[in-house]
Amino acid sequence: MNIPSLPKIELHLHLDCSLSYEVVAQLRPGTSREEYERDYIAPENCASLDEYLKCAQEPISIMQTKEQLEAVTLDLFEQLKADNVIYAEIRFAPLQHLELGLTAEDVVRIVDEATSKGIKQTGVEAGIILCTLRHFSEEESLHTVKLVDQFKGTNVVGFDIAADETLPIDNHIKAFEYARDHEIHCTAHGGEARGPESMREIMGNFHPSRIGHGVRSIEDPELLDDLKKKNIHLEVCPTSNVQTGIYDKVAQHHINEIYQNGNSLSVNTDGRAISNVSLNEEYQKLNQHFDWQLEQFKRVNAFAIDAAFCDEKTKTQLREKLLKGFK
């Protein structure tokens, strides 16, 4: 099986956690490889999700101008092309990029225009998901979801909540209500730092069609079956789950059991730099540890297309590419 040649869909991918050494050296000349590995890559086994998230602070500091945001976005498209990704959804929190005078609208417009350019240059189709963060205020969350609404018809396709899952959800209920009222596609991080109760809380209050990670649903068979019944897609990121301490190593991951239960799921990197992994490498790990073959990879990519936030015309084109590539 030639994994690099397989067409792939990536739905869970953080822009600010995916800066290659090349783009960091371009934006911050003089950065050594050693400094890059220290500041942009998380340890293989972090003490907590919080330690993992702290590694996003350095990249965010060099994503504050039009030139920086453009460079980082276009760099990510080159990484996607190298993995033969045919469609990706790239997520970030626009309110984290206002330190040097850009407005949130400026930030979204810049990343949207760079995404259009990246699509044209690489042939990789892509959408953008705007994130609110758990520690944001109700006002900041509403501002973020309204940006998704404002940019309808562009590459912006959805809304997410990320960051420290142990924080309360109260500030974000209105934003997700707004999303439902305005038919905005939603995903939400959960079932990572906290167990099944976190996912039930998200499902009961946010009603997303996808959950970022969600792997701890395996701890509650009833929840796992409920996810399957409601067709809630799980965006699984194996290497990242090891780094944040859910598992000691990928060989212990429960992705195979979740797959065998018949749940809709996809395979993703989460953050290509912070997790120091490509999508090709994620696939190789699943092949090595769980003997995943063409059948499994084809099926999870088909699940990903069904769950993607793009339009039906794009989904039809992606399914054709997938079938062709897996022949």
JSON list of N, CA and C in Angstrom, two decimals, residues 7-11 233-234 236 255 258-259 263-268 283 286 292-307 322 326:
[
{"chain": "A", "resi": 7, "resn": "PRO", "atom": "N", "xyz": [-5.41, 9.65, -1.76]},
{"chain": "A", "resi": 7, "resn": "PRO", "atom": "CA", "xyz": [-6.06, 10.95, -1.52]},
{"chain": "A", "resi": 7, "resn": "PRO", "atom": "C", "xyz": [-6.61, 10.98, -0.09]},
{"chain": "A", "resi": 8, "resn": "LYS", "atom": "N", "xyz": [-6.51, 12.14, 0.56]},
{"chain": "A", "resi": 8, "resn": "LYS", "atom": "CA", "xyz": [-6.90, 12.23, 1.97]},
{"chain": "A", "resi": 8, "resn": "LYS", "atom": "C", "xyz": [-7.73, 13.48, 2.24]},
{"chain": "A", "resi": 9, "resn": "ILE", "atom": "N", "xyz": [-8.60, 13.36, 3.24]},
{"chain": "A", "resi": 9, "resn": "ILE", "atom": "CA", "xyz": [-9.39, 14.49, 3.74]},
{"chain": "A", "resi": 9, "resn": "ILE", "atom": "C", "xyz": [-8.90, 14.78, 5.16]},
{"chain": "A", "resi": 10, "resn": "GLU", "atom": "N", "xyz": [-8.67, 16.05, 5.48]},
{"chain": "A", "resi": 10, "resn": "GLU", "atom": "CA", "xyz": [-8.29, 16.41, 6.86]},
{"chain": "A", "resi": 10, "resn": "GLU", "atom": "C", "xyz": [-9.25, 17.47, 7.38]},
{"chain": "A", "resi": 11, "resn": "LEU", "atom": "N", "xyz": [-9.99, 17.12, 8.43]},
{"chain": "A", "resi": 11, "resn": "LEU", "atom": "CA", "xyz": [-11.02, 18.03, 8.96]},
{"chain": "A", "resi": 11, "resn": "LEU", "atom": "C", "xyz": [-10.60, 18.76, 10.23]},
{"chain": "A", "resi": 233, "resn": "HIS", "atom": "N", "xyz": [-19.97, 12.95, 13.89]},
{"chain": "A", "resi": 233, "resn": "HIS", "atom": "CA", "xyz": [-18.66, 12.55, 13.39]},
{"chain": "A", "resi": 233, "resn": "HIS", "atom": "C", "xyz": [-17.55, 12.89, 14.39]},
{"chain": "A", "resi": 234, "resn": "LEU", "atom": "N", "xyz": [-16.61, 11.98, 14.59]},
{"chain": "A", "resi": 234, "resn": "LEU", "atom": "CA", "xyz": [-15.48, 12.22, 15.49]},
{"chain": "A", "resi": 234, "resn": "LEU", "atom": "C", "xyz": [-14.22, 12.53, 14.68]},
{"chain": "A", "resi": 236, "resn": "VAL", "atom": "N", "xyz": [-10.68, 12.42, 14.82]},
{"chain": "A", "resi": 236, "resn": "VAL", "atom": "CA", "xyz": [-9.68, 11.75, 15.67]},
{"chain": "A", "resi": 236, "resn": "VAL", "atom": "C", "xyz": [-8.26, 12.15, 15.27]},
{"chain": "A", "resi": 255, "resn": "ILE", "atom": "N", "xyz": [-8.89, 4.10, 18.56]},
{"chain": "A", "resi": 255, "resn": "ILE", "atom": "CA", "xyz": [-9.50, 4.43, 17.27]},
{"chain": "A", "resi": 255, "resn": "ILE", "atom": "C", "xyz": [-10.05, 3.18, 16.57]},
{"chain": "A", "resi": 258, "resn": "ILE", "atom": "N", "xyz": [-13.40, 2.16, 18.05]},
{"chain": "A", "resi": 258, "resn": "ILE", "atom": "CA", "xyz": [-14.45, 3.13, 17.66]},
{"chain": "A", "resi": 258, "resn": "ILE", "atom": "C", "xyz": [-14.85, 2.87, 16.20]},
{"chain": "A", "resi": 259, "resn": "TYR", "atom": "N", "xyz": [-13.85, 2.62, 15.37]},
{"chain": "A", "resi": 259, "resn": "TYR", "atom": "CA", "xyz": [-14.10, 2.30, 13.95]},
{"chain": "A", "resi": 259, "resn": "TYR", "atom": "C", "xyz": [-14.93, 1.01, 13.84]},
{"chain": "A", "resi": 263, "resn": "ASN", "atom": "N", "xyz": [-18.79, 3.79, 14.09]},
{"chain": "A", "resi": 263, "resn": "ASN", "atom": "CA", "xyz": [-18.94, 5.24, 14.22]},
{"chain": "A", "resi": 263, "resn": "ASN", "atom": "C", "xyz": [-18.26, 5.98, 13.07]},
{"chain": "A", "resi": 264, "resn": "SER", "atom": "N", "xyz": [-18.84, 7.11, 12.71]},
{"chain": "A", "resi": 264, "resn": "SER", "atom": "CA", "xyz": [-18.25, 7.98, 11.69]},
{"chain": "A", "resi": 264, "resn": "SER", "atom": "C", "xyz": [-17.04, 8.69, 12.31]},
{"chain": "A", "resi": 265, "resn": "LEU", "atom": "N", "xyz": [-15.87, 8.53, 11.69]},
{"chain": "A", "resi": 265, "resn": "LEU", "atom": "CA", "xyz": [-14.69, 9.20, 12.21]},
{"chain": "A", "resi": 265, "resn": "LEU", "atom": "C", "xyz": [-13.72, 9.50, 11.07]},
{"chain": "A", "resi": 266, "resn": "SER", "atom": "N", "xyz": [-12.81, 10.44, 11.32]},
{"chain": "A", "resi": 266, "resn": "SER", "atom": "CA", "xyz": [-11.74, 10.75, 10.36]},
{"chain": "A", "resi": 266, "resn": "SER", "atom": "C", "xyz": [-10.41, 10.76, 11.09]},
{"chain": "A", "resi": 267, "resn": "VAL", "atom": "N", "xyz": [-9.32, 10.72, 10.32]},
{"chain": "A", "resi": 267, "resn": "VAL", "atom": "CA", "xyz": [-7.96, 10.73, 10.88]},
{"chain": "A", "resi": 267, "resn": "VAL", "atom": "C", "xyz": [-7.34, 12.09, 10.56]},
{"chain": "A", "resi": 268, "resn": "ASN", "atom": "N", "xyz": [-6.77, 12.74, 11.58]},
{"chain": "A", "resi": 268, "resn": "ASN", "atom": "CA", "xyz": [-6.28, 14.11, 11.43]},
{"chain": "A", "resi": 268, "resn": "ASN", "atom": "C", "xyz": [-5.00, 14.32, 12.23]},
{"chain": "A", "resi": 283, "resn": "TYR", "atom": "N", "xyz": [-1.29, 7.96, 9.06]},
{"chain": "A", "resi": 283, "resn": "TYR", "atom": "CA", "xyz": [-1.78, 6.77, 8.38]},
{"chain": "A", "resi": 283, "resn": "TYR", "atom": "C", "xyz": [-0.83, 5.59, 8.57]},
{"chain": "A", "resi": 286, "resn": "LEU", "atom": "N", "xyz": [-1.31, 3.95, 11.90]},
{"chain": "A", "resi": 286, "resn": "LEU", "atom": "CA", "xyz": [-2.52, 3.12, 11.97]},
{"chain": "A", "resi": 286, "resn": "LEU", "atom": "C", "xyz": [-2.33, 1.81, 11.21]},
{"chain": "A", "resi": 292, "resn": "TRP", "atom": "N", "xyz": [-4.40, -1.30, 9.55]},
{"chain": "A", "resi": 292, "resn": "TRP", "atom": "CA", "xyz": [-5.37, -0.65, 8.66]},
{"chain": "A", "resi": 292, "resn": "TRP", "atom": "C", "xyz": [-4.86, -0.73, 7.22]},
{"chain": "A", "resi": 293, "resn": "GLN", "atom": "N", "xyz": [-5.79, -1.10, 6.33]},
{"chain": "A", "resi": 293, "resn": "GLN", "atom": "CA", "xyz": [-5.48, -1.27, 4.92]},
{"chain": "A", "resi": 293, "resn": "GLN", "atom": "C", "xyz": [-6.35, -0.30, 4.10]},
{"chain": "A", "resi": 294, "resn": "LEU", "atom": "N", "xyz": [-6.37, -0.48, 2.80]},
{"chain": "A", "resi": 294, "resn": "LEU", "atom": "CA", "xyz": [-7.13, 0.41, 1.92]},
{"chain": "A", "resi": 294, "resn": "LEU", "atom": "C", "xyz": [-8.59, 0.54, 2.35]},
{"chain": "A", "resi": 295, "resn": "GLU", "atom": "N", "xyz": [-9.18, -0.57, 2.74]},
{"chain": "A", "resi": 295, "resn": "GLU", "atom": "CA", "xyz": [-10.61, -0.56, 3.11]},
{"chain": "A", "resi": 295, "resn": "GLU", "atom": "C", "xyz": [-10.90, 0.43, 4.24]},
{"chain": "A", "resi": 296, "resn": "GLN", "atom": "N", "xyz": [-10.07, 0.39, 5.30]},
{"chain": "A", "resi": 296, "resn": "GLN", "atom": "CA", "xyz": [-10.29, 1.29, 6.45]},
{"chain": "A", "resi": 296, "resn": "GLN", "atom": "C", "xyz": [-10.03, 2.74, 6.06]},
{"chain": "A", "resi": 297, "resn": "PHE", "atom": "N", "xyz": [-8.93, 2.98, 5.34]},
{"chain": "A", "resi": 297, "resn": "PHE", "atom": "CA", "xyz": [-8.60, 4.36, 4.97]},
{"chain": "A", "resi": 297, "resn": "PHE", "atom": "C", "xyz": [-9.65, 4.95, 4.02]},
{"chain": "A", "resi": 298, "resn": "LYS", "atom": "N", "xyz": [-10.12, 4.13, 3.11]},
{"chain": "A", "resi": 298, "resn": "LYS", "atom": "CA", "xyz": [-11.15, 4.61, 2.19]},
{"chain": "A", "resi": 298, "resn": "LYS", "atom": "C", "xyz": [-12.42, 4.96, 2.95]},
{"chain": "A", "resi": 299, "resn": "ARG", "atom": "N", "xyz": [-12.78, 4.10, 3.91]},
{"chain": "A", "resi": 299, "resn": "ARG", "atom": "CA", "xyz": [-14.03, 4.32, 4.65]},
{"chain": "A", "resi": 299, "resn": "ARG", "atom": "C", "xyz": [-13.97, 5.58, 5.52]},
{"chain": "A", "resi": 300, "resn": "VAL", "atom": "N", "xyz": [-12.84, 5.80, 6.23]},
{"chain": "A", "resi": 300, "resn": "VAL", "atom": "CA", "xyz": [-12.78, 6.99, 7.09]},
{"chain": "A", "resi": 300, "resn": "VAL", "atom": "C", "xyz": [-12.74, 8.27, 6.24]},
{"chain": "A", "resi": 301, "resn": "ASN", "atom": "N", "xyz": [-12.15, 8.21, 5.05]},
{"chain": "A", "resi": 301, "resn": "ASN", "atom": "CA", "xyz": [-12.17, 9.37, 4.17]},
{"chain": "A", "resi": 301, "resn": "ASN", "atom": "C", "xyz": [-13.57, 9.62, 3.61]},
{"chain": "A", "resi": 302, "resn": "ALA", "atom": "N", "xyz": [-14.31, 8.55, 3.36]},
{"chain": "A", "resi": 302, "resn": "ALA", "atom": "CA", "xyz": [-15.71, 8.70, 2.91]},
{"chain": "A", "resi": 302, "resn": "ALA", "atom": "C", "xyz": [-16.55, 9.32, 4.04]},
{"chain": "A", "resi": 303, "resn": "PHE", "atom": "N", "xyz": [-16.32, 8.86, 5.27]},
{"chain": "A", "resi": 303, "resn": "PHE", "atom": "CA", "xyz": [-16.99, 9.46, 6.43]},
{"chain": "A", "resi": 303, "resn": "PHE", "atom": "C", "xyz": [-16.68, 10.96, 6.51]},
{"chain": "A", "resi": 304, "resn": "ALA", "atom": "N", "xyz": [-15.39, 11.30, 6.29]},
{"chain": "A", "resi": 304, "resn": "ALA", "atom": "CA", "xyz": [-14.96, 12.70, 6.37]},
{"chain": "A", "resi": 304, "resn": "ALA", "atom": "C", "xyz": [-15.65, 13.57, 5.33]},
{"chain": "A", "resi": 305, "resn": "ILE", "atom": "N", "xyz": [-15.79, 13.03, 4.12]},
{"chain": "A", "resi": 305, "resn": "ILE", "atom": "CA", "xyz": [-16.49, 13.80, 3.07]},
{"chain": "A", "resi": 305, "resn": "ILE", "atom": "C", "xyz": [-17.95, 14.03, 3.47]},
{"chain": "A", "resi": 306, "resn": "ASP", "atom": "N", "xyz": [-18.61, 12.99, 3.97]},
{"chain": "A", "resi": 306, "resn": "ASP", "atom": "CA", "xyz": [-20.01, 13.13, 4.40]},
{"chain": "A", "resi": 306, "resn": "ASP", "atom": "C", "xyz": [-20.14, 14.20, 5.49]},
{"chain": "A", "resi": 307, "resn": "ALA", "atom": "N", "xyz": [-19.15, 14.26, 6.39]},
{"chain": "A", "resi": 307, "resn": "ALA", "atom": "CA", "xyz": [-19.22, 15.17, 7.54]},
{"chain": "A", "resi": 307, "resn": "ALA", "atom": "C", "xyz": [-18.66, 16.56, 7.25]},
{"chain": "A", "resi": 322, "resn": "LEU", "atom": "N", "xyz": [-11.74, 10.45, -4.56]},
{"chain": "A", "resi": 322, "resn": "LEU", "atom": "CA", "xyz": [-11.45, 9.40, -3.59]},
{"chain": "A", "resi": 322, "resn": "LEU", "atom": "C", "xyz": [-11.53, 8.02, -4.26]},
{"chain": "A", "resi": 326, "resn": "PHE", "atom": "N", "xyz": [-8.33, 5.43, -4.85]},
{"chain": "A", "resi": 326, "resn": "PHE", "atom": "CA", "xyz": [-8.29, 4.18, -4.10]},
{"chain": "A", "resi": 326, "resn": "PHE", "atom": "C", "xyz": [-8.46, 2.95, -4.99]}
]
